[in-house]
mmCIF file of C-alpha atoms and ligand atoms in Angstrom:
data_model
loop_
_atom_site.group_PDB
_atom_site.id
_atom_site.type_symbol
_atom_site.label_atom_id
_atom_site.label_comp_id
_atom_site.label_asym_id
_atom_site.label_seq_id
_atom_site.Cartn_x
_atom_site.Cartn_y
_atom_site.Cartn_z
ATOM 1 C CA MET G 1 16.533 53.669 -87.889
ATOM 2 C CA THR G 2 14.795 57.061 -87.513
ATOM 3 C CA THR G 3 16.666 60.370 -87.426
ATOM 4 C CA TYR G 4 15.619 60.707 -83.768
ATOM 5 C CA THR G 5 17.100 57.319 -82.820
ATOM 6 C CA ARG G 6 20.312 58.101 -84.704
ATOM 7 C CA ALA G 7 20.631 61.416 -82.846
ATOM 8 C CA ALA G 8 20.040 59.744 -79.463
ATOM 9 C CA GLU G 9 22.522 56.955 -80.176
ATOM 10 C CA ALA G 10 25.209 59.361 -81.351
ATOM 11 C CA GLN G 11 24.935 61.175 -78.013
ATOM 12 C CA ARG G 12 25.192 57.954 -76.039
ATOM 13 C CA LYS G 13 28.300 56.376 -77.489
ATOM 14 C CA PRO G 14 29.812 53.860 -75.032
ATOM 15 C CA LEU G 15 32.758 54.930 -72.931
ATOM 16 C CA HIS G 16 36.292 53.739 -73.163
ATOM 17 C CA PRO G 17 38.716 54.344 -70.338
ATOM 18 C CA ALA G 18 41.609 56.577 -71.357
ATOM 19 C CA GLN G 19 44.841 54.609 -71.446
ATOM 20 C CA GLY G 20 47.817 56.724 -70.636
ATOM 21 C CA GLU G 21 46.282 59.670 -72.467
ATOM 22 C CA ALA G 22 45.843 63.193 -71.146
ATOM 23 C CA PRO G 23 42.533 63.641 -69.278
ATOM 24 C CA ASP G 24 39.701 64.342 -71.702
ATOM 25 C CA MET G 25 37.588 67.064 -70.095
ATOM 26 C CA GLU G 26 35.148 67.279 -72.997
ATOM 27 C CA ALA G 27 34.407 63.568 -72.617
ATOM 28 C CA LEU G 28 33.531 64.232 -68.977
ATOM 29 C CA VAL G 29 31.225 67.093 -69.961
ATOM 30 C CA ARG G 30 29.501 64.796 -72.448
ATOM 31 C CA LEU G 31 28.842 62.357 -69.607
ATOM 32 C CA ALA G 32 27.575 65.194 -67.418
ATOM 33 C CA THR G 33 25.068 66.240 -70.087
ATOM 34 C CA LEU G 34 23.590 62.720 -70.092
ATOM 35 C CA ALA G 35 22.376 63.256 -66.511
ATOM 36 C CA ALA G 36 18.718 63.625 -65.567
ATOM 37 C CA SER G 37 17.336 67.160 -65.311
ATOM 38 C CA SER G 38 13.961 68.577 -64.399
ATOM 39 C CA HIS G 39 11.778 68.709 -67.588
ATOM 40 C CA ASN G 40 15.031 67.899 -69.456
ATOM 41 C CA THR G 41 15.842 71.616 -69.200
ATOM 42 C CA GLN G 42 19.590 70.868 -68.897
ATOM 43 C CA PRO G 43 20.020 74.030 -66.813
ATOM 44 C CA TRP G 44 23.801 73.907 -66.840
ATOM 45 C CA ARG G 45 26.924 75.464 -68.298
ATOM 46 C CA PHE G 46 30.365 73.939 -67.938
ATOM 47 C CA VAL G 47 33.617 75.845 -67.641
ATOM 48 C CA LEU G 48 36.861 73.895 -68.016
ATOM 49 C CA VAL G 49 39.122 75.347 -65.331
ATOM 50 C CA PRO G 50 42.744 74.353 -64.603
ATOM 51 C CA ASP G 51 41.797 72.229 -61.573
ATOM 52 C CA GLY G 52 38.615 70.612 -62.915
ATOM 53 C CA ILE G 53 35.158 71.490 -64.224
ATOM 54 C CA ARG G 54 32.968 74.266 -62.871
ATOM 55 C CA ILE G 55 29.209 73.750 -63.350
ATOM 56 C CA LEU G 56 27.196 76.957 -63.425
ATOM 57 C CA PRO G 57 23.410 77.214 -63.239
ATOM 58 C CA ASP G 58 21.853 78.426 -66.501
ATOM 59 C CA LEU G 59 19.198 80.727 -65.101
ATOM 60 C CA ASP G 60 17.628 81.214 -68.545
ATOM 61 C CA ARG G 61 16.453 77.609 -68.135
ATOM 62 C CA ARG G 62 14.675 78.065 -64.819
ATOM 63 C CA CYS G 63 11.122 76.796 -64.329
ATOM 64 C CA PRO G 64 9.756 79.482 -62.029
ATOM 65 C CA VAL G 65 6.326 77.894 -61.594
ATOM 66 C CA VAL G 66 7.185 74.303 -60.704
ATOM 67 C CA ASP G 67 10.545 75.233 -59.178
ATOM 68 C CA PRO G 68 10.304 78.759 -57.717
ATOM 69 C CA ASP G 69 13.338 78.396 -55.418
ATOM 70 C CA ASP G 70 15.519 76.676 -58.095
ATOM 71 C CA ALA G 71 15.813 73.530 -55.964
ATOM 72 C CA HIS G 72 15.203 71.218 -58.948
ATOM 73 C CA LEU G 73 17.670 73.257 -60.965
ATOM 74 C CA TRP G 74 20.390 72.635 -58.360
ATOM 75 C CA ARG G 75 19.385 68.979 -58.009
ATOM 76 C CA SER G 76 19.880 68.685 -61.778
ATOM 77 C CA LEU G 77 23.375 70.175 -61.380
ATOM 78 C CA GLY G 78 23.995 67.518 -58.716
ATOM 79 C CA CYS G 79 23.015 64.793 -61.209
ATOM 80 C CA ALA G 80 25.468 66.215 -63.755
ATOM 81 C CA ALA G 81 28.219 66.566 -61.134
ATOM 82 C CA GLU G 82 27.842 62.913 -60.113
ATOM 83 C CA ASN G 83 28.331 61.788 -63.713
ATOM 84 C CA ILE G 84 31.607 63.742 -63.791
ATOM 85 C CA VAL G 85 32.708 62.223 -60.470
ATOM 86 C CA LEU G 86 32.013 58.722 -61.782
ATOM 87 C CA GLY G 87 33.340 59.350 -65.291
ATOM 88 C CA ALA G 88 36.576 60.722 -63.830
ATOM 89 C CA THR G 89 37.370 57.278 -62.404
ATOM 90 C CA LEU G 90 37.585 55.968 -65.982
ATOM 91 C CA GLN G 91 40.357 58.466 -66.595
ATOM 92 C CA GLY G 92 42.301 57.700 -63.404
ATOM 93 C CA LEU G 93 41.125 60.946 -61.770
ATOM 94 C CA SER G 94 39.695 61.475 -58.321
ATOM 95 C CA ALA G 95 37.074 64.178 -57.790
ATOM 96 C CA GLN G 96 36.223 66.526 -54.928
ATOM 97 C CA LEU G 97 33.041 68.596 -54.929
ATOM 98 C CA GLN G 98 32.736 72.165 -53.690
ATOM 99 C CA VAL G 99 29.258 73.664 -53.698
ATOM 100 C CA SER G 100 28.626 77.370 -53.321
ATOM 101 C CA GLY G 101 25.372 79.220 -53.915
ATOM 102 C CA LYS G 102 26.794 80.201 -57.339
ATOM 103 C CA ALA G 103 28.382 77.046 -58.789
ATOM 104 C CA VAL G 104 29.487 73.462 -58.271
ATOM 105 C CA LEU G 105 33.208 72.915 -58.721
ATOM 106 C CA VAL G 106 34.291 69.360 -59.457
ATOM 107 C CA ALA G 107 38.009 69.492 -58.667
ATOM 108 C CA LEU G 108 39.914 66.714 -60.425
ATOM 109 C CA SER G 109 43.339 65.316 -59.661
ATOM 110 C CA PRO G 110 45.307 62.265 -60.870
ATOM 111 C CA ALA G 111 45.104 59.221 -58.582
ATOM 112 C CA ALA G 112 47.450 56.388 -59.538
ATOM 113 C CA ASP G 113 45.411 53.652 -57.863
ATOM 114 C CA MET G 114 41.962 54.745 -59.102
ATOM 115 C CA VAL G 115 39.628 51.849 -59.891
ATOM 116 C CA PRO G 116 37.045 52.627 -62.626
ATOM 117 C CA ASP G 117 33.598 52.852 -61.008
ATOM 118 C CA ARG G 118 31.164 50.308 -62.475
ATOM 119 C CA LEU G 119 28.349 52.882 -62.368
ATOM 120 C CA ALA G 120 30.260 55.049 -64.860
ATOM 121 C CA ARG G 121 29.859 52.434 -67.575
ATOM 122 C CA VAL G 122 26.059 52.630 -67.588
ATOM 123 C CA ILE G 123 25.831 56.455 -67.765
ATOM 124 C CA PRO G 124 24.899 56.349 -71.491
ATOM 125 C CA GLU G 125 22.193 53.717 -70.870
ATOM 126 C CA ARG G 126 20.419 55.377 -67.908
ATOM 127 C CA GLN G 127 16.985 56.746 -68.633
ATOM 128 C CA SER G 128 13.876 57.846 -66.754
ATOM 129 C CA CYS G 129 11.345 55.319 -68.003
ATOM 130 C CA LYS G 130 7.807 56.685 -67.778
ATOM 131 C CA ALA G 131 6.185 53.364 -68.903
ATOM 132 C CA PRO G 132 4.330 50.856 -66.669
ATOM 133 C CA TYR G 133 6.577 48.284 -64.935
ATOM 134 C CA ASP G 134 5.825 44.610 -64.189
ATOM 135 C CA GLY G 135 4.706 45.022 -60.556
ATOM 136 C CA GLN G 136 6.969 42.229 -59.281
ATOM 137 C CA PRO G 137 8.907 42.835 -56.051
ATOM 138 C CA LEU G 138 12.642 43.466 -56.296
ATOM 139 C CA SER G 139 14.878 40.989 -54.486
ATOM 140 C CA GLU G 140 16.262 41.834 -51.033
ATOM 141 C CA GLN G 141 19.723 41.822 -52.544
ATOM 142 C CA ASP G 142 18.743 44.301 -55.269
ATOM 143 C CA LEU G 143 17.127 46.559 -52.651
ATOM 144 C CA GLN G 144 20.275 46.493 -50.554
ATOM 145 C CA THR G 145 22.473 47.255 -53.560
ATOM 146 C CA LEU G 146 20.189 50.143 -54.559
ATOM 147 C CA GLY G 147 20.138 51.561 -51.033
ATOM 148 C CA ALA G 148 23.931 51.419 -50.811
ATOM 149 C CA ALA G 149 24.410 53.087 -54.216
ATOM 150 C CA GLY G 150 21.900 55.868 -53.484
ATOM 151 C CA ARG G 151 23.971 57.298 -50.662
ATOM 152 C CA VAL G 152 26.418 60.213 -50.794
ATOM 153 C CA ALA G 153 27.657 62.632 -48.141
ATOM 154 C CA GLY G 154 24.533 64.505 -47.005
ATOM 155 C CA ALA G 155 21.861 62.492 -48.886
ATOM 156 C CA ARG G 156 20.426 58.985 -49.102
ATOM 157 C CA ALA G 157 17.675 56.964 -50.742
ATOM 158 C CA ALA G 158 14.877 55.792 -48.427
ATOM 159 C CA LEU G 159 13.305 52.754 -50.091
ATOM 160 C CA VAL G 160 9.623 51.997 -49.525
ATOM 161 C CA THR G 161 8.160 48.587 -50.402
ATOM 162 C CA ASP G 162 5.327 48.388 -47.853
ATOM 163 C CA VAL G 163 1.994 48.387 -49.724
ATOM 164 C CA PRO G 164 -0.083 50.690 -47.425
ATOM 165 C CA GLN G 165 2.808 53.157 -47.340
ATOM 166 C CA ARG G 166 3.051 53.104 -51.137
ATOM 167 C CA HIS G 167 -0.692 53.693 -51.404
ATOM 168 C CA ALA G 168 -0.404 56.676 -49.062
ATOM 169 C CA ILE G 169 2.397 58.101 -51.240
ATOM 170 C CA ALA G 170 0.278 57.479 -54.370
ATOM 171 C CA ASP G 171 -2.512 59.516 -52.711
ATOM 172 C CA LEU G 172 -0.087 62.426 -52.286
ATOM 173 C CA VAL G 173 1.027 62.196 -55.930
ATOM 174 C CA ALA G 174 -2.643 62.262 -56.977
ATOM 175 C CA GLU G 175 -3.339 65.301 -54.772
ATOM 176 C CA GLY G 176 -0.279 66.986 -56.256
ATOM 177 C CA ASN G 177 -1.543 66.386 -59.799
ATOM 178 C CA LEU G 178 -4.922 67.909 -58.977
ATOM 179 C CA ILE G 179 -3.305 71.024 -57.514
ATOM 180 C CA GLN G 180 -0.624 71.477 -60.204
ATOM 181 C CA LEU G 181 -2.787 70.847 -63.246
ATOM 182 C CA SER G 182 -5.506 73.223 -62.090
ATOM 183 C CA ASP G 183 -2.919 76.035 -62.298
ATOM 184 C CA PRO G 184 -2.801 77.590 -65.807
ATOM 185 C CA ALA G 185 0.773 78.825 -65.200
ATOM 186 C CA PHE G 186 1.945 75.282 -64.335
ATOM 187 C CA ARG G 187 0.251 73.854 -67.441
ATOM 188 C CA SER G 188 1.712 76.502 -69.676
ATOM 189 C CA GLU G 189 5.255 75.991 -68.316
ATOM 190 C CA LEU G 190 4.980 72.210 -68.714
ATOM 191 C CA ILE G 191 3.607 72.419 -72.266
ATOM 192 C CA GLY G 192 6.352 74.941 -73.086
ATOM 193 C CA TRP G 193 8.977 72.251 -72.374
ATOM 194 C CA MET G 194 7.181 69.580 -74.418
ATOM 195 C CA ARG G 195 8.643 68.717 -77.823
ATOM 196 C CA PHE G 196 5.768 67.297 -79.842
ATOM 197 C CA SER G 197 7.581 66.240 -83.004
ATOM 198 C CA ASP G 198 10.906 64.515 -83.597
ATOM 199 C CA ARG G 199 11.940 67.514 -85.651
ATOM 200 C CA GLU G 200 11.299 69.887 -82.748
ATOM 201 C CA ALA G 201 13.100 67.618 -80.240
ATOM 202 C CA ILE G 202 16.139 67.312 -82.523
ATOM 203 C CA ALA G 203 16.228 71.059 -83.221
ATOM 204 C CA THR G 204 16.252 72.065 -79.535
ATOM 205 C CA GLY G 205 18.027 68.989 -78.100
ATOM 206 C CA ASP G 206 16.107 69.500 -74.856
ATOM 207 C CA GLY G 207 12.647 69.213 -73.301
ATOM 208 C CA LEU G 208 10.160 66.384 -72.922
ATOM 209 C CA ALA G 209 10.004 64.608 -76.279
ATOM 210 C CA GLY G 210 6.689 63.047 -77.318
ATOM 211 C CA ARG G 211 8.571 59.925 -78.309
ATOM 212 C CA VAL G 212 9.861 59.512 -74.719
ATOM 213 C CA LEU G 213 6.388 60.103 -73.296
ATOM 214 C CA GLY G 214 4.934 57.445 -75.633
ATOM 215 C CA MET G 215 3.101 59.955 -77.858
ATOM 216 C CA PRO G 216 3.080 60.065 -81.684
ATOM 217 C CA SER G 217 5.170 62.745 -83.391
ATOM 218 C CA VAL G 218 2.834 65.638 -84.356
ATOM 219 C CA PRO G 219 3.282 69.320 -85.271
ATOM 220 C CA ARG G 220 3.513 71.725 -82.352
ATOM 221 C CA TRP G 221 0.154 73.412 -82.961
ATOM 222 C CA LEU G 222 -1.620 70.047 -82.916
ATOM 223 C CA GLY G 223 0.330 68.725 -79.919
ATOM 224 C CA ARG G 224 -0.483 71.860 -77.903
ATOM 225 C CA MET G 225 -4.146 71.533 -78.759
ATOM 226 C CA LEU G 226 -4.383 67.804 -77.990
ATOM 227 C CA VAL G 227 -2.387 67.966 -74.758
ATOM 228 C CA GLY G 228 -4.276 71.101 -73.718
ATOM 229 C CA LEU G 229 -7.540 69.151 -74.049
ATOM 230 C CA ALA G 230 -6.305 65.835 -72.618
ATOM 231 C CA LEU G 231 -4.198 67.075 -69.693
ATOM 232 C CA SER G 232 -6.268 67.152 -66.527
ATOM 233 C CA GLY G 233 -5.434 66.701 -62.868
ATOM 234 C CA SER G 234 -7.875 63.829 -62.404
ATOM 235 C CA ARG G 235 -6.701 62.007 -65.539
ATOM 236 C CA GLN G 236 -3.032 62.402 -64.573
ATOM 237 C CA ALA G 237 -3.823 61.331 -60.998
ATOM 238 C CA GLY G 238 -5.357 58.120 -62.386
ATOM 239 C CA THR G 239 -2.394 57.514 -64.700
ATOM 240 C CA ASP G 240 0.172 58.022 -61.949
ATOM 241 C CA ARG G 241 -1.775 55.815 -59.551
ATOM 242 C CA ARG G 242 -1.712 53.037 -62.161
ATOM 243 C CA LEU G 243 2.004 53.578 -62.833
ATOM 244 C CA LEU G 244 2.784 53.487 -59.119
ATOM 245 C CA GLY G 245 0.692 50.309 -58.851
ATOM 246 C CA THR G 246 3.093 48.656 -61.315
ATOM 247 C CA SER G 247 6.166 49.835 -59.373
ATOM 248 C CA SER G 248 7.022 47.614 -56.412
ATOM 249 C CA THR G 249 9.450 50.094 -54.863
ATOM 250 C CA ILE G 250 9.340 53.825 -54.213
ATOM 251 C CA ALA G 251 12.499 55.741 -53.330
ATOM 252 C CA GLY G 252 12.445 59.004 -51.437
ATOM 253 C CA ILE G 253 15.712 60.880 -51.780
ATOM 254 C CA VAL G 254 16.303 62.685 -48.507
ATOM 255 C CA ALA G 255 19.045 65.123 -47.581
ATOM 256 C CA VAL G 256 20.428 66.725 -44.482
ATOM 257 C CA GLY G 257 19.139 70.309 -44.441
ATOM 258 C CA ASP G 258 17.593 72.105 -47.398
ATOM 259 C CA GLY G 259 19.464 74.563 -49.631
ATOM 260 C CA PRO G 260 21.964 74.424 -52.540
ATOM 261 C CA GLU G 261 24.280 71.961 -50.799
ATOM 262 C CA ALA G 262 21.434 69.603 -49.891
ATOM 263 C CA TRP G 263 19.907 69.962 -53.373
ATOM 264 C CA VAL G 264 23.193 69.024 -55.070
ATOM 265 C CA ALA G 265 23.677 66.079 -52.694
ATOM 266 C CA ALA G 266 20.116 64.893 -53.448
ATOM 267 C CA GLY G 267 20.736 65.124 -57.204
ATOM 268 C CA ARG G 268 23.918 63.075 -56.810
ATOM 269 C CA ALA G 269 22.118 60.412 -54.767
ATOM 270 C CA SER G 270 19.260 60.149 -57.284
ATOM 271 C CA GLN G 271 21.685 59.885 -60.190
ATOM 272 C CA ARG G 272 23.579 57.091 -58.435
ATOM 273 C CA LEU G 273 20.328 55.315 -57.626
ATOM 274 C CA GLN G 274 19.178 55.473 -61.251
ATOM 275 C CA LEU G 275 22.583 54.294 -62.481
ATOM 276 C CA GLN G 276 22.622 51.378 -60.070
ATOM 277 C CA ALA G 277 19.102 50.494 -61.141
ATOM 278 C CA THR G 278 20.237 50.581 -64.787
ATOM 279 C CA ALA G 279 23.154 48.266 -63.970
ATOM 280 C CA LEU G 280 20.701 45.807 -62.389
ATOM 281 C CA GLY G 281 18.261 46.003 -65.324
ATOM 282 C CA ILE G 282 15.734 47.910 -63.171
ATOM 283 C CA ALA G 283 13.724 50.849 -64.554
ATOM 284 C CA SER G 284 13.137 54.092 -62.659
ATOM 285 C CA ALA G 285 11.257 57.373 -63.046
ATOM 286 C CA PHE G 286 10.553 60.470 -60.959
ATOM 287 C CA LEU G 287 7.177 61.532 -59.530
ATOM 288 C CA ASN G 288 7.948 64.670 -57.557
ATOM 289 C CA GLN G 289 4.503 66.188 -57.093
ATOM 290 C CA PRO G 290 4.504 65.808 -53.260
ATOM 291 C CA ILE G 291 7.788 67.740 -53.112
ATOM 292 C CA GLU G 292 6.920 70.388 -55.683
ATOM 293 C CA VAL G 293 3.608 71.194 -53.935
ATOM 294 C CA ALA G 294 4.943 72.611 -50.674
ATOM 295 C CA SER G 295 1.790 71.884 -48.664
ATOM 296 C CA LEU G 296 2.155 68.109 -49.350
ATOM 297 C CA ARG G 297 5.799 67.812 -48.413
ATOM 298 C CA PRO G 298 5.398 67.445 -44.615
ATOM 299 C CA ARG G 299 3.016 64.513 -45.155
ATOM 300 C CA LEU G 300 5.494 62.828 -47.490
ATOM 301 C CA GLU G 301 8.264 63.429 -44.967
ATOM 302 C CA SER G 302 6.319 61.768 -42.185
ATOM 303 C CA LEU G 303 5.614 58.760 -44.446
ATOM 304 C CA LEU G 304 9.319 58.439 -45.274
ATOM 305 C CA GLY G 305 10.285 58.501 -41.579
ATOM 306 C CA LEU G 306 13.120 60.999 -41.734
ATOM 307 C CA ALA G 307 15.884 61.453 -39.176
ATOM 308 C CA PRO G 308 15.996 64.848 -37.410
ATOM 309 C CA GLY G 309 17.330 67.553 -39.751
ATOM 310 C CA GLU G 310 16.539 65.607 -42.942
ATOM 311 C CA SER G 311 14.206 66.851 -45.692
ATOM 312 C CA ALA G 312 12.527 65.056 -48.624
ATOM 313 C CA GLN G 313 14.071 66.106 -51.939
ATOM 314 C CA LEU G 314 12.994 63.770 -54.739
ATOM 315 C CA LEU G 315 10.662 60.829 -55.281
ATOM 316 C CA LEU G 316 11.152 57.949 -57.718
ATOM 317 C CA ARG G 317 9.435 54.687 -58.566
ATOM 318 C CA LEU G 318 11.381 51.549 -59.455
ATOM 319 C CA GLY G 319 10.654 48.149 -60.960
ATOM 320 C CA ARG G 320 11.354 45.896 -63.899
ATOM 321 C CA GLY G 321 10.149 47.621 -67.035
ATOM 322 C CA PRO G 322 10.737 48.134 -70.741
ATOM 323 C CA ARG G 323 13.297 50.444 -72.316
ATOM 324 C CA ARG G 324 11.931 53.614 -73.879
ATOM 325 C CA PRO G 325 13.576 55.885 -76.484
ATOM 326 C CA HIS G 326 16.201 58.121 -74.889
ATOM 327 C CA SER G 327 15.638 61.845 -74.504
ATOM 328 C CA LEU G 328 17.986 64.139 -76.415
ATOM 329 C CA ARG G 329 20.673 66.547 -75.242
ATOM 330 C CA ARG G 330 22.030 69.873 -76.447
ATOM 331 C CA ARG G 331 25.362 69.922 -78.257
ATOM 332 C CA LEU G 332 28.552 70.313 -76.223
ATOM 333 C CA GLU G 333 29.299 73.635 -77.965
ATOM 334 C CA GLU G 334 26.091 74.991 -76.475
ATOM 335 C CA VAL G 335 26.937 74.098 -72.896
ATOM 336 C CA ILE G 336 30.692 74.590 -72.642
ATOM 337 C CA GLN G 337 31.399 78.181 -71.732
ATOM 338 C CA PRO G 338 34.843 79.671 -72.360
ATOM 339 C CA LEU G 339 36.949 80.425 -69.287
HETATM 340 C C1 LIG P 401 15.409 67.389 -60.248
HETATM 341 C C2 LIG P 401 14.591 66.555 -61.199
HETATM 342 C C3 LIG P 401 13.211 66.569 -61.133
HETATM 343 C C4 LIG P 401 12.449 65.765 -61.995
HETATM 344 N N1 LIG P 401 11.087 65.728 -61.857
HETATM 345 C C5 LIG P 401 10.357 64.879 -62.613
HETATM 346 C C6 LIG P 401 8.965 64.676 -62.363
HETATM 347 O O1 LIG P 401 8.399 65.228 -61.414
HETATM 348 N N2 LIG P 401 8.262 63.838 -63.184
HETATM 349 C C7 LIG P 401 8.886 63.161 -64.193
HETATM 350 O O2 LIG P 401 8.210 62.406 -64.908
HETATM 351 N N3 LIG P 401 10.217 63.296 -64.426
HETATM 352 C C8 LIG P 401 10.960 64.126 -63.659
HETATM 353 N N4 LIG P 401 12.312 64.221 -63.852
HETATM 354 C C9 LIG P 401 12.950 63.420 -64.913
HETATM 355 C C10 LIG P 401 13.228 64.243 -66.153
HETATM 356 O O3 LIG P 401 12.029 64.466 -66.874
HETATM 357 C C11 LIG P 401 14.261 63.512 -67.006
HETATM 358 O O4 LIG P 401 15.450 63.383 -66.285
HETATM 359 C C12 LIG P 401 14.563 64.255 -68.300
HETATM 360 O O5 LIG P 401 13.423 64.283 -69.109
HETATM 361 C C13 LIG P 401 15.703 63.607 -69.062
HETATM 362 O O6 LIG P 401 15.401 62.272 -69.352
HETATM 363 P P1 LIG P 401 16.333 61.059 -68.876
HETATM 364 O O7 LIG P 401 16.380 61.078 -67.377
HETATM 365 O O8 LIG P 401 15.654 59.827 -69.416
HETATM 366 O O9 LIG P 401 17.688 61.260 -69.462
HETATM 367 C C14 LIG P 401 13.094 64.990 -62.980
HETATM 368 C C15 LIG P 401 14.491 64.993 -63.044
HETATM 369 C C16 LIG P 401 15.245 65.740 -62.144
HETATM 370 C C17 LIG P 401 16.731 65.681 -62.181
#
């Protein structure tokens, strides 16, 4: 087993429900850190407060080019918050969320009749799998289960299986790639979050590890040079079109309104969708170009058929696919902030 795999496995130890023990807040933070985050920036800090866990945005981890309004940052906080909400059920705790423009408070209180949520058990196994899938349709029952899981107050997953509609969405992803990758600032920000060698990924515990992207482990100088030469809008557009062609379902995460509350709700819904997919043995990955490029978003929204007042927040593809190595996380000491 490689050092990278050992590090990833150590971070993803299975969960055991607490039995009559005092609530373990650090265990809940560990689960929160296993959530998805944009570019694996993990833009969060956790403060253990008497009534629960406060999640603060870590503004040093912003991505001002791809995410100028911090929407992805807040969606990432929503993903982390949902893991706490679910993990709390394993400890007999019920959770209430309060979102302000400054923080997300997950208030926790004992609930005698709490049933452990089945989605909590797969938190350590969830991953965004950027590999090709098998192209086979998902069953009606799986689609229904996914749709039901990807719903929280204020956000829902809109599932698209229709082929012409999926092709139209793939066109938007391709257009997004051409626009984003022709921008030197976008390229530089993306490459800045890439971790080209195992050593680099383990040292930082964050970012997009080569191993996860299916690339060999190489020194940073070489990785920068190779990716700098290979990364082009048209090449990425072709790759994403092929990947979408292997994914029989696309999910648009849509929310009521647009702002920190909607962003957090969207993150929660996407996390639940990915967890439910994991529980069903279904792979999932994000492709958010048509949301990140503001000029494409209205076209995506009309393809998703939104209700009045709803906005498109995130885009994922789903299907049966392989497992990839897990991405790494920072240590708890780095993300827990004293009260
Ligand atoms: C708000 C948000 C936006 C994301 N955008 C993208 C994206 O556009 N493309 C992509 O490949 N992955 C995207 N991701 C997935 C992250 O790269 C992934 O969550 C991170 O690398 C950690 O890996 P994991 O989900 O396997 O734990 C996004 C995740 C979140 C939460």
